[in-house]
Amino acid sequence: MIELSDNELVFRFPEIHSEAHLTINFQRTLRIPDDQRDYPLPPGLGRFPLFHVDDYAAELPAPWARRGGVFLPMHQAEGMWISFKGDYPFAVKVATGKINAVSGETWTETLTGEPQDYLVVPEQPWLDGYNVGHGRIRQFVATPLGQDETVEEQLTGEAAHGGIQILAYPMKAAYFEHFFGQRNQFWEGVCSAPTAMSPDMGLAAGGLMRQRIHEDPFGLACWEQATTSRCFVHILNSRHFRQVTGYATPQEPPSAELYSMAGLPWFELNDADHAALEGAPPLQQVESLKTRRVREGKPSPEDSATIHPDQIVGLDASKGRPVDSRF
Amino acid sequence: MCTMWYTVPMEFGKYLRSERERLLASDPRFSVRQLAQRVGVEPAYLSKVERGVTAPPSEATIRALAHELDQDPDMLLALAGKVSAELQAIIRKRPELFAELLRSLKDLPDHAILRVVREVRDGDW
């Protein structure tokens, strides 16, 4: 079951284990420059607000009500990252427009080991973008569906889904007891064709960032694939937010340049001892939002000038709870 | 009634003191004096609350204590024999419905109660 609480999705599996909880939220952040340099991790600037689709169904496109789930508002070309919290291990699949953000393959509801198409949390505390390999990702950046810019549209030629899809598989209770009978030891030991006026958004590939997607240290057999929970997270174009919800539109985050000029910190997870996945070939072929717009002669997102973050805070992956430090 | 009046402050105070002392072991900011200052009460008063010789403080102070001690405010309020003003307002709005709901849930195990919280509906996609 999934509950929406304080702008977080809370996944619980009481039928598997009383401790099987996973909390996921979506963090507002800076859009990093898309200039082929790779950047450290930008900060979390607070959670995106989340709403039940059912509460605003009359104001939203009909397919949203059919899919259920939740929605969040994003500005044009706004960045985001996904935060995972909990002490119980989960395998988590994340897709955008039903394209897997780790493997680049189309959505399936089973776990694949070769190539690995899921994250293992809480070992992987964050996901900031698409797995392009060599310890790097391309940032999740919002763009309206229907402009052939999202990863979904580039890989499938269609703007059928948009949004973000999440599927969580808890660790089987017997494996949990086996690995975590002595708590906290394990982690240290291993390592409809939308138009431009549509409120529907999807995610495109932004600038490059240093982030390793960790290999599963447990193995496929450990994950409970018969009991899972999934959620469709729609992305509402912020231009439609007030009309749909009646609330004031959230402010836009500062630019990466302004943030850096203010001397505020960027982050880096010290996780070199964790094996990292190879980049996903389909995702490596995707054009970044800026490259595509420049090639098509369209205005590219502003604030994409190169910056040189000099305040980089290292966070230690082995200390168990680095998540709260990235704010 | 007399027993209630005696037991509630004792239990609340005992719990408060044990949590504060646990934190104090690694952080001197959790002395009676410093904690009292942060939640806006006199140290002597906080000490009396901890010893159960006076009734638990106001909802606002309990919330401030919950925040400082990283406790769930509803749990701490319940330990103090109180129901938050927010929950009271929810019940007052539809008293019969909520009274019936709470009575029907009172003996259910935790996992069954979790089933009645609002789930994010999953549809067809």
PDB file of N, CA and C in Angstrom, chain A residues 209-256:
ATOM      1  N   MET A 209      26.090  14.805 -14.448  1.00  0.00           N
ATOM      2  CA  MET A 209      26.366  14.911 -13.019  1.00  0.00           C
ATOM      3  C   MET A 209      27.083  13.646 -12.562  1.00  0.00           C
ATOM      4  N   ARG A 210      27.968  13.795 -11.582  1.00  0.00           N
ATOM      5  CA  ARG A 210      28.688  12.623 -11.075  1.00  0.00           C
ATOM      6  C   ARG A 210      27.801  11.885 -10.072  1.00  0.00           C
ATOM      7  N   GLN A 211      27.290  10.747 -10.455  1.00  0.00           N
ATOM      8  CA  GLN A 211      26.484   9.924  -9.551  1.00  0.00           C
ATOM      9  C   GLN A 211      26.571   8.479 -10.028  1.00  0.00           C
ATOM     10  N   ARG A 212      26.960   7.586  -9.116  1.00  0.00           N
ATOM     11  CA  ARG A 212      27.078   6.177  -9.470  1.00  0.00           C
ATOM     12  C   ARG A 212      25.763   5.469  -9.175  1.00  0.00           C
ATOM     13  N   ILE A 213      25.313   4.633 -10.114  1.00  0.00           N
ATOM     14  CA  ILE A 213      24.147   3.778  -9.861  1.00  0.00           C
ATOM     15  C   ILE A 213      24.727   2.448  -9.383  1.00  0.00           C
ATOM     16  N   HIS A 214      24.420   2.069  -8.143  1.00  0.00           N
ATOM     17  CA  HIS A 214      25.091   0.930  -7.521  1.00  0.00           C
ATOM     18  C   HIS A 214      24.553  -0.410  -8.016  1.00  0.00           C
ATOM     19  N   GLU A 215      25.493  -1.359  -8.144  1.00  0.00           N
ATOM     20  CA  GLU A 215      25.106  -2.733  -8.459  1.00  0.00           C
ATOM     21  C   GLU A 215      24.395  -3.349  -7.264  1.00  0.00           C
ATOM     22  N   ASP A 216      23.456  -4.251  -7.536  1.00  0.00           N
ATOM     23  CA  ASP A 216      22.722  -4.946  -6.479  1.00  0.00           C
ATOM     24  C   ASP A 216      23.684  -5.887  -5.738  1.00  0.00           C
ATOM     25  N   PRO A 217      23.968  -5.653  -4.445  1.00  0.00           N
ATOM     26  CA  PRO A 217      24.884  -6.552  -3.735  1.00  0.00           C
ATOM     27  C   PRO A 217      24.200  -7.814  -3.218  1.00  0.00           C
ATOM     28  N   PHE A 218      22.858  -7.893  -3.323  1.00  0.00           N
ATOM     29  CA  PHE A 218      22.128  -9.023  -2.733  1.00  0.00           C
ATOM     30  C   PHE A 218      21.812 -10.120  -3.746  1.00  0.00           C
ATOM     31  N   GLY A 219      21.402  -9.728  -4.953  1.00  0.00           N
ATOM     32  CA  GLY A 219      20.999 -10.705  -5.967  1.00  0.00           C
ATOM     33  C   GLY A 219      19.488 -10.753  -6.121  1.00  0.00           C
ATOM     34  N   LEU A 220      19.048 -11.120  -7.307  1.00  0.00           N
ATOM     35  CA  LEU A 220      17.615 -11.077  -7.668  1.00  0.00           C
ATOM     36  C   LEU A 220      16.726 -11.885  -6.738  1.00  0.00           C
ATOM     37  N   ALA A 221      17.248 -13.046  -6.253  1.00  0.00           N
ATOM     38  CA  ALA A 221      16.403 -13.954  -5.464  1.00  0.00           C
ATOM     39  C   ALA A 221      15.939 -13.327  -4.154  1.00  0.00           C
ATOM     40  N   CYS A 222      16.604 -12.247  -3.721  1.00  0.00           N
ATOM     41  CA  CYS A 222      16.268 -11.648  -2.424  1.00  0.00           C
ATOM     42  C   CYS A 222      15.008 -10.789  -2.461  1.00  0.00           C
ATOM     43  N   TRP A 223      14.567 -10.428  -3.675  1.00  0.00           N
ATOM     44  CA  TRP A 223      13.472  -9.452  -3.744  1.00  0.00           C
ATOM     45  C   TRP A 223      12.128 -10.140  -3.896  1.00  0.00           C
ATOM     46  N   GLU A 224      11.148  -9.635  -3.168  1.00  0.00           N
ATOM     47  CA  GLU A 224       9.792 -10.185  -3.178  1.00  0.00           C
ATOM     48  C   GLU A 224       9.080  -9.657  -4.422  1.00  0.00           C
ATOM     49  N   GLN A 225       8.985 -10.468  -5.454  1.00  0.00           N
ATOM     50  CA  GLN A 225       8.399  -9.957  -6.696  1.00  0.00           C
ATOM     51  C   GLN A 225       6.898 -10.200  -6.790  1.00  0.00           C
ATOM     52  N   ALA A 226       6.355 -11.000  -5.848  1.00  0.00           N
ATOM     53  CA  ALA A 226       4.916 -11.278  -5.906  1.00  0.00           C
ATOM     54  C   ALA A 226       4.114 -10.180  -5.210  1.00  0.00           C
ATOM     55  N   THR A 227       4.736  -9.447  -4.310  1.00  0.00           N
ATOM     56  CA  THR A 227       4.026  -8.402  -3.561  1.00  0.00           C
ATOM     57  C   THR A 227       4.751  -7.081  -3.794  1.00  0.00           C
ATOM     58  N   THR A 228       4.177  -6.236  -4.612  1.00  0.00           N
ATOM     59  CA  THR A 228       4.842  -4.982  -4.959  1.00  0.00           C
ATOM     60  C   THR A 228       3.817  -3.837  -4.887  1.00  0.00           C
ATOM     61  N   SER A 229       4.289  -2.625  -4.918  1.00  0.00           N
ATOM     62  CA  SER A 229       3.391  -1.467  -5.022  1.00  0.00           C
ATOM     63  C   SER A 229       3.951  -0.528  -6.064  1.00  0.00           C
ATOM     64  N   ARG A 230       3.064   0.071  -6.834  1.00  0.00           N
ATOM     65  CA  ARG A 230       3.538   0.972  -7.875  1.00  0.00           C
ATOM     66  C   ARG A 230       2.732   2.269  -7.859  1.00  0.00           C
ATOM     67  N   CYS A 231       3.313   3.315  -8.415  1.00  0.00           N
ATOM     68  CA  CYS A 231       2.649   4.618  -8.394  1.00  0.00           C
ATOM     69  C   CYS A 231       2.993   5.397  -9.663  1.00  0.00           C
ATOM     70  N   PHE A 232       2.000   6.008 -10.262  1.00  0.00           N
ATOM     71  CA  PHE A 232       2.202   6.902 -11.400  1.00  0.00           C
ATOM     72  C   PHE A 232       2.244   8.320 -10.839  1.00  0.00           C
ATOM     73  N   VAL A 233       3.363   8.994 -11.030  1.00  0.00           N
ATOM     74  CA  VAL A 233       3.513  10.383 -10.562  1.00  0.00           C
ATOM     75  C   VAL A 233       3.415  11.280 -11.797  1.00  0.00           C
ATOM     76  N   HIS A 234       2.284  11.948 -11.961  1.00  0.00           N
ATOM     77  CA  HIS A 234       2.112  12.839 -13.099  1.00  0.00           C
ATOM     78  C   HIS A 234       2.861  14.143 -12.847  1.00  0.00           C
ATOM     79  N   ILE A 235       3.281  14.790 -13.924  1.00  0.00           N
ATOM     80  CA  ILE A 235       3.931  16.101 -13.768  1.00  0.00           C
ATOM     81  C   ILE A 235       3.039  17.147 -14.432  1.00  0.00           C
ATOM     82  N   LEU A 236       2.562  18.068 -13.604  1.00  0.00           N
ATOM     83  CA  LEU A 236       1.665  19.124 -14.074  1.00  0.00           C
ATOM     84  C   LEU A 236       2.497  20.347 -14.421  1.00  0.00           C
ATOM     85  N   ASN A 237       2.316  20.874 -15.632  1.00  0.00           N
ATOM     86  CA  ASN A 237       3.013  22.102 -16.004  1.00  0.00           C
ATOM     87  C   ASN A 237       2.600  23.204 -15.025  1.00  0.00           C
ATOM     88  N   SER A 238       3.603  23.870 -14.432  1.00  0.00           N
ATOM     89  CA  SER A 238       3.302  24.857 -13.385  1.00  0.00           C
ATOM     90  C   SER A 238       2.384  25.968 -13.893  1.00  0.00           C
ATOM     91  N   ARG A 239       2.332  26.173 -15.226  1.00  0.00           N
ATOM     92  CA  ARG A 239       1.439  27.211 -15.773  1.00  0.00           C
ATOM     93  C   ARG A 239      -0.027  26.893 -15.466  1.00  0.00           C
ATOM     94  N   HIS A 240      -0.334  25.612 -15.231  1.00  0.00           N
ATOM     95  CA  HIS A 240      -1.716  25.203 -14.990  1.00  0.00           C
ATOM     96  C   HIS A 240      -1.996  24.958 -13.508  1.00  0.00           C
ATOM     97  N   PHE A 241      -0.995  25.159 -12.664  1.00  0.00           N
ATOM     98  CA  PHE A 241      -1.102  24.725 -11.269  1.00  0.00           C
ATOM     99  C   PHE A 241      -2.211  25.464 -10.514  1.00  0.00           C
ATOM    100  N   ARG A 242      -2.249  26.804 -10.653  1.00  0.00           N
ATOM    101  CA  ARG A 242      -3.252  27.570  -9.919  1.00  0.00           C
ATOM    102  C   ARG A 242      -4.663  27.212 -10.381  1.00  0.00           C
ATOM    103  N   GLN A 243      -4.800  27.059 -11.688  1.00  0.00           N
ATOM    104  CA  GLN A 243      -6.115  26.741 -12.246  1.00  0.00           C
ATOM    105  C   GLN A 243      -6.602  25.377 -11.733  1.00  0.00           C
ATOM    106  N   VAL A 244      -5.700  24.419 -11.595  1.00  0.00           N
ATOM    107  CA  VAL A 244      -6.095  23.072 -11.168  1.00  0.00           C
ATOM    108  C   VAL A 244      -6.331  23.019  -9.664  1.00  0.00           C
ATOM    109  N   THR A 245      -5.417  23.606  -8.888  1.00  0.00           N
ATOM    110  CA  THR A 245      -5.473  23.396  -7.433  1.00  0.00           C
ATOM    111  C   THR A 245      -6.021  24.596  -6.665  1.00  0.00           C
ATOM    112  N   GLY A 246      -5.980  25.781  -7.272  1.00  0.00           N
ATOM    113  CA  GLY A 246      -6.381  26.988  -6.549  1.00  0.00           C
ATOM    114  C   GLY A 246      -5.267  27.556  -5.691  1.00  0.00           C
ATOM    115  N   TYR A 247      -4.137  26.851  -5.584  1.00  0.00           N
ATOM    116  CA  TYR A 247      -3.015  27.339  -4.780  1.00  0.00           C
ATOM    117  C   TYR A 247      -2.074  28.196  -5.635  1.00  0.00           C
ATOM    118  N   ALA A 248      -1.298  29.058  -4.953  1.00  0.00           N
ATOM    119  CA  ALA A 248      -0.307  29.863  -5.663  1.00  0.00           C
ATOM    120  C   ALA A 248       0.757  28.948  -6.258  1.00  0.00           C
ATOM    121  N   THR A 249       1.243  29.309  -7.425  1.00  0.00           N
ATOM    122  CA  THR A 249       2.275  28.510  -8.088  1.00  0.00           C
ATOM    123  C   THR A 249       3.578  28.585  -7.292  1.00  0.00           C
ATOM    124  N   PRO A 250       4.250  27.449  -7.081  1.00  0.00           N
ATOM    125  CA  PRO A 250       5.526  27.503  -6.353  1.00  0.00           C
ATOM    126  C   PRO A 250       6.534  28.388  -7.085  1.00  0.00           C
ATOM    127  N   GLN A 251       7.412  29.038  -6.324  1.00  0.00           N
ATOM    128  CA  GLN A 251       8.435  29.887  -6.943  1.00  0.00           C
ATOM    129  C   GLN A 251       9.444  29.041  -7.698  1.00  0.00           C
ATOM    130  N   GLU A 252      10.068  29.653  -8.684  1.00  0.00           N
ATOM    131  CA  GLU A 252      11.106  28.925  -9.414  1.00  0.00           C
ATOM    132  C   GLU A 252      12.372  28.875  -8.569  1.00  0.00           C
ATOM    133  N   PRO A 253      13.130  27.772  -8.645  1.00  0.00           N
ATOM    134  CA  PRO A 253      14.377  27.717  -7.887  1.00  0.00           C
ATOM    135  C   PRO A 253      15.399  28.693  -8.461  1.00  0.00           C
ATOM    136  N   PRO A 254      16.441  29.038  -7.689  1.00  0.00           N
ATOM    137  CA  PRO A 254      17.474  29.932  -8.222  1.00  0.00           C
ATOM    138  C   PRO A 254      18.272  29.219  -9.310  1.00  0.00           C
ATOM    139  N   SER A 255      18.992  29.989 -10.109  1.00  0.00           N
ATOM    140  CA  SER A 255      19.835  29.356 -11.122  1.00  0.00           C
ATOM    141  C   SER A 255      21.077  28.785 -10.439  1.00  0.00           C
ATOM    142  N   ALA A 256      21.695  27.810 -11.116  1.00  0.00           N
ATOM    143  CA  ALA A 256      22.905  27.190 -10.574  1.00  0.00           C
ATOM    144  C   ALA A 256      23.991  28.253 -10.402  1.00  0.00           C
TER     145      ALA A 256
END
